[in-house]
PDB file of C-alpha atoms in Angstrom:
ATOM      1  CA  MET A   1     113.676 148.318  91.433  1.00 56.00           C
ATOM      2  CA  PRO A   2     116.680 146.275  91.892  1.00 69.00           C
ATOM      3  CA  LEU A   3     118.236 144.398  94.693  1.00 71.00           C
ATOM      4  CA  ILE A   4     121.963 145.636  94.929  1.00 71.00           C
ATOM      5  CA  LEU A   5     124.542 143.267  96.517  1.00 65.00           C
ATOM      6  CA  LEU A   6     127.412 144.834  98.641  1.00 68.00           C
ATOM      7  CA  GLY A   7     130.547 143.485  99.496  1.00 62.00           C
ATOM      8  CA  ALA A   8     132.190 143.382 102.983  1.00 56.00           C
ATOM      9  CA  SER A   9     131.438 146.368 104.942  1.00 58.00           C
ATOM     10  CA  PRO A  10     134.523 148.926 104.924  1.00 53.00           C
ATOM     11  CA  GLY A  11     134.191 149.579 108.429  1.00 55.00           C
ATOM     12  CA  ASN A  12     135.302 153.109 108.340  1.00 57.00           C
ATOM     13  CA  PRO A  13     132.936 154.918 105.987  1.00 59.00           C
ATOM     14  CA  GLY A  14     135.825 156.895 104.721  1.00 61.00           C
ATOM     15  CA  ASP A  15     137.296 153.835 103.126  1.00 57.00           C
ATOM     16  CA  ALA A  16     134.259 153.054 101.086  1.00 67.00           C
ATOM     17  CA  SER A  17     134.740 153.281  97.203  1.00 72.00           C
ATOM     18  CA  PRO A  18     132.656 156.278  95.606  1.00 79.00           C
ATOM     19  CA  ARG A  19     130.345 153.814  93.978  1.00 76.00           C
ATOM     20  CA  LEU A  20     129.655 152.162  97.407  1.00 76.00           C
ATOM     21  CA  ARG A  21     129.112 155.515  99.214  1.00 77.00           C
ATOM     22  CA  GLU A  22     126.585 156.297  96.293  1.00 79.00           C
ATOM     23  CA  THR A  23     124.659 153.079  96.906  1.00 78.00           C
ATOM     24  CA  LEU A  24     124.490 153.594 100.433  1.00 76.00           C
ATOM     25  CA  ALA A  25     123.103 157.178  99.910  1.00 77.00           C
ATOM     26  CA  THR A  26     120.498 156.160  97.306  1.00 77.00           C
ATOM     27  CA  ALA A  27     119.456 152.665  98.377  1.00 81.00           C
ATOM     28  CA  GLU A  28     117.846 151.171 101.390  1.00 78.00           C
ATOM     29  CA  VAL A  29     120.106 148.761 103.245  1.00 80.00           C
ATOM     30  CA  VAL A  30     117.584 145.958 104.682  1.00 77.00           C
ATOM     31  CA  ALA A  31     117.759 142.674 106.611  1.00 79.00           C
ATOM     32  CA  PRO A  32     116.492 139.343 104.966  1.00 72.00           C
ATOM     33  CA  ALA A  33     113.393 139.327 106.776  1.00 75.00           C
ATOM     34  CA  GLU A  34     112.431 142.912 105.199  1.00 79.00           C
ATOM     35  CA  LEU A  35     113.400 142.163 101.695  1.00 78.00           C
ATOM     36  CA  ALA A  36     110.353 140.950 100.329  1.00 80.00           C
ATOM     37  CA  GLY A  37     108.192 143.659 101.480  1.00 82.00           C
ATOM     38  CA  ARG A  38     110.561 146.502 100.281  1.00 81.00           C
ATOM     39  CA  LEU A  39     110.813 144.869  96.911  1.00 79.00           C
ATOM     40  CA  THR A  40     107.087 144.601  96.470  1.00 82.00           C
ATOM     41  CA  GLU A  41     106.881 148.344  97.361  1.00 82.00           C
ATOM     42  CA  GLY A  42     108.921 149.121  94.401  1.00 78.00           C
ATOM     43  CA  ARG A  43     112.036 150.405  96.469  1.00 80.00           C
ATOM     44  CA  THR A  44     115.700 150.045  95.541  1.00 80.00           C
ATOM     45  CA  VAL A  45     117.264 148.005  98.297  1.00 80.00           C
ATOM     46  CA  ALA A  46     120.758 146.856  99.114  1.00 81.00           C
ATOM     47  CA  MET A  47     121.996 143.958 101.231  1.00 77.00           C
ATOM     48  CA  TRP A  48     125.351 142.680 102.306  1.00 72.00           C
ATOM     49  CA  ILE A  49     126.752 139.730 100.407  1.00 64.00           C
ATOM     50  CA  ALA A  50     126.970 137.872 103.842  1.00 65.00           C
ATOM     51  CA  ASP A  51     123.220 137.832 103.882  1.00 63.00           C
ATOM     52  CA  VAL A  52     122.658 136.078 100.561  1.00 58.00           C
ATOM     53  CA  PRO A  53     121.859 133.804  98.622  1.00 57.00           C
ATOM     54  CA  ASP A  54     118.313 133.120  99.714  1.00 66.00           C
ATOM     55  CA  PRO A  55     117.499 136.847  99.570  1.00 69.00           C
ATOM     56  CA  VAL A  56     118.760 136.691  95.800  1.00 75.00           C
ATOM     57  CA  ARG A  57     116.436 133.781  95.110  1.00 74.00           C
ATOM     58  CA  THR A  58     113.459 135.778  96.522  1.00 74.00           C
ATOM     59  CA  ALA A  59     114.243 138.730  94.446  1.00 77.00           C
ATOM     60  CA  VAL A  60     114.452 136.485  91.046  1.00 77.00           C
ATOM     61  CA  ASP A  61     111.201 134.857  92.159  1.00 78.00           C
ATOM     62  CA  LEU A  62     109.740 138.216  92.114  1.00 75.00           C
ATOM     63  CA  GLY A  63     111.014 139.217  88.949  1.00 79.00           C
ATOM     64  CA  VAL A  64     113.380 141.876  90.508  1.00 76.00           C
ATOM     65  CA  ASP A  65     116.892 142.547  88.848  1.00 79.00           C
ATOM     66  CA  VAL A  66     119.847 141.751  91.141  1.00 78.00           C
ATOM     67  CA  THR A  67     123.237 143.438  90.535  1.00 75.00           C
ATOM     68  CA  ALA A  68     126.244 144.005  92.653  1.00 75.00           C
ATOM     69  CA  VAL A  69     128.705 146.594  93.796  1.00 72.00           C
ATOM     70  CA  PRO A  70     131.907 144.933  92.603  1.00 65.00           C
ATOM     71  CA  GLY A  71     134.138 143.616  95.455  1.00 65.00           C
ATOM     72  CA  PRO A  72     137.932 142.417  95.730  1.00 61.00           C
ATOM     73  CA  SER A  73     136.669 138.794  94.666  1.00 78.00           C
ATOM     74  CA  ALA A  74     134.832 138.227  91.189  1.00 83.00           C
ATOM     75  CA  ALA A  75     134.241 134.702  92.391  1.00 88.00           C
ATOM     76  CA  ILE A  76     132.457 135.499  95.646  1.00 86.00           C
ATOM     77  CA  THR A  77     130.566 138.089  94.013  1.00 85.00           C
ATOM     78  CA  ALA A  78     129.298 135.922  91.114  1.00 89.00           C
ATOM     79  CA  LEU A  79     128.521 133.200  93.689  1.00 89.00           C
ATOM     80  CA  ALA A  80     126.325 135.592  95.537  1.00 84.00           C
ATOM     81  CA  LEU A  81     124.721 136.793  92.471  1.00 86.00           C
ATOM     82  CA  SER A  82     123.927 133.284  91.043  1.00 89.00           C
ATOM     83  CA  GLY A  83     121.356 132.489  94.059  1.00 86.00           C
ATOM     84  CA  LEU A  84     122.888 128.996  94.471  1.00 90.00           C
ATOM     85  CA  PRO A  85     123.836 127.549  97.712  1.00 88.00           C
ATOM     86  CA  SER A  86     126.894 129.127  99.104  1.00 84.00           C
ATOM     87  CA  ASP A  87     127.293 127.271 102.596  1.00 84.00           C
ATOM     88  CA  ARG A  88     129.805 124.961 100.583  1.00 90.00           C
ATOM     89  CA  PHE A  89     131.612 125.963  97.530  1.00 93.00           C
ATOM     90  CA  CYS A  90     134.952 125.384  95.769  1.00 93.00           C
ATOM     91  CA  VAL A  91     136.674 127.605  93.025  1.00 93.00           C
ATOM     92  CA  GLU A  92     138.128 126.054  89.901  1.00 89.00           C
ATOM     93  CA  ASP A  93     140.531 127.846  87.582  1.00 83.00           C
ATOM     94  CA  GLY A  94     141.475 126.961  84.037  1.00 72.00           C
ATOM     95  CA  ALA A  95     139.698 124.174  82.151  1.00 72.00           C
ATOM     96  CA  PRO A  96     139.408 121.146  84.454  1.00 77.00           C
ATOM     97  CA  ASP A  97     138.125 117.796  83.359  1.00 79.00           C
ATOM     98  CA  PRO A  98     134.222 117.854  83.826  1.00 83.00           C
ATOM     99  CA  ALA A  99     134.082 114.215  84.560  1.00 78.00           C
ATOM    100  CA  LEU A 100     136.204 114.593  87.570  1.00 80.00           C
ATOM    101  CA  LEU A 101     133.763 117.014  89.115  1.00 86.00           C
ATOM    102  CA  ALA A 102     130.449 115.547  87.928  1.00 84.00           C
ATOM    103  CA  ALA A 103     129.817 114.047  91.374  1.00 81.00           C
ATOM    104  CA  GLU A 104     131.115 117.079  93.445  1.00 88.00           C
ATOM    105  CA  PRO A 105     128.338 118.029  95.894  1.00 89.00           C
ATOM    106  CA  ARG A 106     129.582 121.433  96.521  1.00 93.00           C
ATOM    107  CA  THR A 107     128.709 124.585  94.562  1.00 95.00           C
ATOM    108  CA  LEU A 108     131.223 124.950  91.795  1.00 95.00           C
ATOM    109  CA  VAL A 109     132.653 128.322  90.618  1.00 94.00           C
ATOM    110  CA  PHE A 110     134.729 128.544  87.550  1.00 92.00           C
ATOM    111  CA  THR A 111     136.567 131.680  87.188  1.00 88.00           C
ATOM    112  CA  GLY A 112     137.809 130.663  83.620  1.00 79.00           C
ATOM    113  CA  VAL A 113     134.485 129.485  81.913  1.00 72.00           C
ATOM    114  CA  PRO A 114     135.007 126.071  80.599  1.00 77.00           C
ATOM    115  CA  ASP A 115     133.059 124.414  77.657  1.00 81.00           C
ATOM    116  CA  LEU A 116     129.497 124.942  78.653  1.00 85.00           C
ATOM    117  CA  ALA A 117     128.470 122.122  76.297  1.00 84.00           C
ATOM    118  CA  GLY A 118     130.877 119.692  77.806  1.00 84.00           C
ATOM    119  CA  LEU A 119     129.962 120.504  81.176  1.00 87.00           C
ATOM    120  CA  ALA A 120     126.405 119.939  80.264  1.00 87.00           C
ATOM    121  CA  ARG A 121     127.315 116.275  78.657  1.00 84.00           C
ATOM    122  CA  ALA A 122     129.205 115.386  81.980  1.00 84.00           C
ATOM    123  CA  PHE A 123     126.794 117.031  84.574  1.00 88.00           C
ATOM    124  CA  GLY A 124     123.408 116.626  82.912  1.00 86.00           C
ATOM    125  CA  GLY A 125     121.732 119.410  81.209  1.00 87.00           C
ATOM    126  CA  ASP A 126     119.527 120.123  84.071  1.00 89.00           C
ATOM    127  CA  ARG A 127     122.111 120.999  86.592  1.00 92.00           C
ATOM    128  CA  PRO A 128     121.396 124.574  87.566  1.00 95.00           C
ATOM    129  CA  ALA A 129     123.790 127.155  86.799  1.00 95.00           C
ATOM    130  CA  ALA A 130     124.366 130.915  86.500  1.00 93.00           C
ATOM    131  CA  LEU A 131     126.761 132.806  84.093  1.00 92.00           C
ATOM    132  CA  VAL A 132     127.914 136.308  85.623  1.00 89.00           C
ATOM    133  CA  ALA A 133     129.548 138.745  83.235  1.00 86.00           C
ATOM    134  CA  ALA A 134     132.155 140.982  84.010  1.00 80.00           C
ATOM    135  CA  ASP A 135     129.789 143.904  84.371  1.00 80.00           C
ATOM    136  CA  ARG A 136     127.905 141.775  87.233  1.00 80.00           C
ATOM    137  CA  THR A 137     125.016 140.976  85.140  1.00 83.00           C
ATOM    138  CA  ALA A 138     123.803 137.467  85.724  1.00 87.00           C
ATOM    139  CA  VAL A 139     121.966 134.788  83.456  1.00 89.00           C
ATOM    140  CA  ARG A 140     120.437 132.054  85.471  1.00 90.00           C
ATOM    141  CA  GLY A 141     119.003 128.645  84.314  1.00 92.00           C
ATOM    142  CA  THR A 142     120.560 125.329  83.594  1.00 93.00           C
ATOM    143  CA  LEU A 143     123.664 124.156  81.901  1.00 91.00           C
ATOM    144  CA  ALA A 144     121.583 123.118  78.789  1.00 89.00           C
ATOM    145  CA  THR A 145     120.143 126.751  78.666  1.00 88.00           C
ATOM    146  CA  LEU A 146     123.430 128.532  79.334  1.00 85.00           C
ATOM    147  CA  SER A 147     125.083 126.346  76.437  1.00 62.00           C
ATOM    148  CA  ALA A 148     124.288 128.584  73.594  1.00 51.00           C
ATOM    149  CA  PRO A 149     125.584 132.119  74.529  1.00 52.00           C
ATOM    150  CA  ALA A 150     129.514 132.437  73.932  1.00 56.00           C
ATOM    151  CA  PRO A 151     130.973 133.512  77.541  1.00 56.00           C
ATOM    152  CA  THR A 152     132.629 136.811  77.496  1.00 65.00           C
ATOM    153  CA  ALA A 153     136.099 137.661  79.082  1.00 67.00           C
ATOM    154  CA  GLY A 154     135.913 137.999  82.718  1.00 78.00           C
ATOM    155  CA  ALA A 155     132.879 136.021  82.832  1.00 87.00           C
ATOM    156  CA  VAL A 156     132.342 133.609  85.891  1.00 90.00           C
ATOM    157  CA  LEU A 157     130.292 130.288  85.725  1.00 92.00           C
ATOM    158  CA  VAL A 158     128.716 128.846  88.913  1.00 94.00           C
ATOM    159  CA  VAL A 159     127.030 125.535  88.840  1.00 95.00           C
ATOM    160  CA  GLY A 160     125.168 123.805  91.614  1.00 95.00           C
ATOM    161  CA  GLY A 161     126.629 120.725  93.200  1.00 93.00           C
ATOM    162  CA  ALA A 162     125.612 117.177  92.419  1.00 88.00           C
ATOM    163  CA  PRO A 163     122.372 116.245  94.087  1.00 83.00           C
ATOM    164  CA  PRO A 164     122.247 113.819  96.961  1.00 76.00           C
ATOM    165  CA  VAL A 165     123.103 110.151  96.159  1.00 64.00           C
ATOM    166  CA  GLN A 166     119.910 108.276  95.790  1.00 62.00           C
ATOM    167  CA  ALA A 167     118.865 105.795  98.548  1.00 65.00           C
ATOM    168  CA  GLY A 168     120.099 102.320  97.570  1.00 72.00           C
ATOM    169  CA  ARG A 169     122.477 103.737  94.908  1.00 80.00           C
ATOM    170  CA  PRO A 170     125.840 102.044  95.137  1.00 87.00           C
ATOM    171  CA  ALA A 171     128.816 104.189  96.040  1.00 87.00           C
ATOM    172  CA  ASP A 172     131.222 105.566  93.178  1.00 88.00           C
ATOM    173  CA  GLU A 173     133.943 103.159  94.394  1.00 88.00           C
ATOM    174  CA  GLN A 174     131.626 100.036  93.786  1.00 90.00           C
ATOM    175  CA  LEU A 175     130.538 101.405  90.523  1.00 92.00           C
ATOM    176  CA  ALA A 176     134.145 101.720  89.387  1.00 91.00           C
ATOM    177  CA  ALA A 177     135.191  98.169  90.709  1.00 91.00           C
ATOM    178  CA  GLU A 178     132.077  96.757  88.712  1.00 91.00           C
ATOM    179  CA  VAL A 179     133.181  98.390  85.487  1.00 92.00           C
ATOM    180  CA  ALA A 180     136.823  97.157  86.239  1.00 91.00           C
ATOM    181  CA  ASP A 181     135.483  93.582  86.831  1.00 89.00           C
ATOM    182  CA  LEU A 182     133.598  93.532  83.542  1.00 90.00           C
ATOM    183  CA  VAL A 183     136.787  94.978  81.658  1.00 90.00           C
ATOM    184  CA  ALA A 184     138.986  92.393  83.392  1.00 88.00           C
ATOM    185  CA  GLY A 185     136.518  89.842  81.976  1.00 82.00           C
ATOM    186  CA  GLY A 186     137.006  90.958  78.337  1.00 86.00           C
ATOM    187  CA  ALA A 187     134.479  93.880  77.824  1.00 87.00           C
ATOM    188  CA  ASP A 188     135.740  97.042  76.575  1.00 89.00           C
ATOM    189  CA  ARG A 189     135.397 100.152  78.940  1.00 90.00           C
ATOM    190  CA  LYS A 190     132.435 101.691  77.139  1.00 90.00           C
ATOM    191  CA  ARG A 191     130.366  98.616  77.162  1.00 90.00           C
ATOM    192  CA  ALA A 192     131.264  97.961  80.620  1.00 91.00           C
ATOM    193  CA  THR A 193     130.227 101.455  81.579  1.00 92.00           C
ATOM    194  CA  GLN A 194     126.797 101.011  79.781  1.00 90.00           C
ATOM    195  CA  GLU A 195     126.131  97.632  81.560  1.00 90.00           C
ATOM    196  CA  VAL A 196     126.959  98.935  84.951  1.00 91.00           C
ATOM    197  CA  ALA A 197     124.589 102.109  84.379  1.00 90.00           C
ATOM    198  CA  ARG A 198     121.691  99.903  83.174  1.00 87.00           C
ATOM    199  CA  ARG A 199     122.253  97.389  86.010  1.00 86.00           C
ATOM    200  CA  HIS A 200     121.662 100.269  88.430  1.00 87.00           C
ATOM    201  CA  ASP A 201     119.435 102.425  86.525  1.00 86.00           C
ATOM    202  CA  LEU A 202     121.921 105.179  86.426  1.00 88.00           C
ATOM    203  CA  ALA A 203     123.044 107.759  83.764  1.00 88.00           C
ATOM    204  CA  LYS A 204     126.138 106.505  81.857  1.00 89.00           C
ATOM    205  CA  ARG A 205     127.896 109.800  82.852  1.00 88.00           C
ATOM    206  CA  GLU A 206     127.334 108.939  86.496  1.00 88.00           C
ATOM    207  CA  VAL A 207     129.165 105.714  86.006  1.00 92.00           C
ATOM    208  CA  TYR A 208     131.762 107.385  83.907  1.00 90.00           C
ATOM    209  CA  ALA A 209     132.540 109.937  86.452  1.00 88.00           C
ATOM    210  CA  ALA A 210     132.820 107.302  89.179  1.00 89.00           C
ATOM    211  CA  VAL A 211     135.399 105.313  87.006  1.00 90.00           C
ATOM    212  CA  ILE A 212     137.420 108.402  86.565  1.00 87.00           C
ATOM    213  CA  ALA A 213     137.397 109.406  90.043  1.00 82.00           C
ATOM    214  CA  HIS A 214     138.683 106.118  91.135  1.00 80.00           C
ATOM    215  CA  LYS A 215     141.009 105.355  88.260  1.00 74.00           C
ATOM    216  CA  GLN A 216     144.229 103.752  89.261  1.00 59.00           C
ATOM    217  CA  PRO A 217     147.603 105.214  88.380  1.00 50.00           C
ATOM    218  CA  ASP A 218     148.358 102.248  85.932  1.00 51.00           C
ATOM    219  CA  GLN A 219     144.952 102.258  84.279  1.00 52.00           C
TER     220      GLN A 219
END
């Protein structure tokens, strides 16, 4: 039986949509502490979006389908369905440059699904992500596993934020400065990026993202 996510409470029951009224009549609205027990009993349960995403991850781990009653914001609904951290997030429209977002620690919500293969190259294929279709069905995995299917119209992509900076890892500003120093000494930018990545045992995409983020206007 599924877990159904509900948008903000209408306050006055008379203001609820027909689908929300039907869901409230047929599903049991539970608190997070009750979720696992109700799901293992095979019941259809519902939760308010304000109580997720941990319950979503619980349901996914139990092999239970998760769906949602559409609310006013497709981005927020997709974020809740993704099961990714929702305490800090940002919403991106259009097709932003992936390199500028590779080091972003917040969960990223793309309302216009960008090039998934490009994101996988910039962020790393192992970055957790979820693709939520217009019908509120979600495919969860990593950027690498989500790169194959073509996103449909109205889909929203949710991507986990960049992992914490490793202890001892230079700040992005320092990485960019080291690349600039090598370029000033005659190295081309590609080789300079590779050298700084090798020097600090980092992926080249991390150094490239640092260079882009700290690029000077005249560069």
